[in-house]
Steps between C-alpha positions, in 0.01 A plus 500: 500500500839447658758777501772238447590357164714221366690496175536180302815492289468298181762384247379723216258774401287248311451298821407819684232581242374142504497498881303823516246353256466180707446701819245725330305194381489377862381840629829575678607864478854543370713755324813481289768729639873548439714269711607705806872582486538372855420153367680496166708733286365332186235675301167328492156477645347305782149433627375688806219352711342597830627304798148366560501345152847344507399140572225504237739661250765235557243223463366650176849545352600147600181351352561687172867400504623858492855487639627755748844551647421649840245689706583802716305720739500855369 
Protein backbone atom coordinates (compact mmCIF):
# COMPACT_ATOMS: atom_id res chain seq x y z
CA UNK A 1 0.00 0.00 0.00
CA UNK A 2 1.28 3.44 -0.89
CA UNK A 3 1.99 6.00 1.82
CA UNK A 4 0.68 8.73 -0.49
CA UNK A 5 -2.97 9.54 -0.92
CA UNK A 6 -5.07 11.67 -3.20
CA UNK A 7 -8.26 13.46 -2.30
CA UNK A 8 -11.05 13.80 -4.82
CA UNK A 9 -13.19 16.88 -4.26
CA UNK A 10 -16.81 16.49 -5.33
CA UNK A 11 -19.63 19.04 -5.70
CA UNK A 12 -21.71 17.71 -2.79
CA UNK A 13 -21.84 15.23 0.06
CA UNK A 14 -24.29 13.07 -1.88
CA UNK A 15 -21.76 12.71 -4.72
CA UNK A 16 -19.07 11.80 -2.18
CA UNK A 17 -21.26 9.03 -0.74
CA UNK A 18 -22.18 7.81 -4.21
CA UNK A 19 -18.53 7.90 -5.28
CA UNK A 20 -17.43 5.91 -2.26
CA UNK A 21 -20.11 3.31 -3.05
CA UNK A 22 -18.99 3.07 -6.70
CA UNK A 23 -15.36 2.60 -5.66
CA UNK A 24 -16.31 -0.02 -3.08
CA UNK A 25 -18.23 -1.97 -5.73
CA UNK A 26 -15.09 -1.96 -7.91
CA UNK A 27 -12.89 -3.14 -5.02
CA UNK A 28 -11.05 0.19 -4.72
CA UNK A 29 -10.29 1.21 -1.15
CA UNK A 30 -11.52 4.70 -0.31
CA UNK A 31 -12.56 6.75 2.67
CA UNK A 32 -14.73 9.81 3.13
CA UNK A 33 -12.83 12.51 5.00
CA UNK A 34 -13.39 16.21 5.70
CA UNK A 35 -12.05 18.44 2.95
CA UNK A 36 -8.58 19.59 4.09
CA UNK A 37 -8.58 23.29 4.99
CA UNK A 38 -5.53 23.80 2.79
CA UNK A 39 -7.75 22.99 -0.20
CA UNK A 40 -11.02 24.69 0.72
CA UNK A 41 -12.49 26.67 3.59
CA UNK A 42 -15.93 25.25 2.81
CA UNK A 43 -17.29 22.52 4.99
CA UNK A 44 -17.75 19.20 3.29
CA UNK A 45 -16.33 15.81 2.61
CA UNK A 46 -14.12 14.39 -0.08
CA UNK A 47 -12.99 10.93 -1.14
CA UNK A 48 -9.49 9.76 -0.19
CA UNK A 49 -7.80 7.04 -2.25
CA UNK A 50 -4.32 5.55 -2.26
CA UNK A 51 -2.03 6.93 -4.94
CA UNK A 52 -1.73 3.45 -6.46
CA UNK A 53 -5.50 3.36 -6.99
CA UNK A 54 -5.95 6.85 -8.44
CA UNK A 55 -6.23 5.90 -12.12
CA UNK A 56 -8.67 3.08 -11.41
CA UNK A 57 -10.70 5.37 -9.12
CA UNK A 58 -10.95 8.06 -11.78
CA UNK A 59 -11.99 5.52 -14.39
CA UNK A 60 -14.66 4.06 -12.08
CA UNK A 61 -16.05 7.50 -11.18
CA UNK A 62 -16.09 8.56 -14.83
CA UNK A 63 -17.84 5.35 -15.91
CA UNK A 64 -20.49 5.83 -13.20
CA UNK A 65 -20.83 9.52 -14.10
CA UNK A 66 -19.95 10.70 -10.61
CA UNK A 67 -18.75 14.30 -11.05
CA UNK A 68 -15.69 15.61 -9.26
CA UNK A 69 -14.23 19.09 -9.11
CA UNK A 70 -10.54 18.39 -8.63
CA UNK A 71 -7.97 15.88 -7.43
CA UNK A 72 -5.08 16.74 -5.10
CA UNK A 73 -2.13 14.85 -3.68
CA UNK A 74 -2.40 14.76 0.09
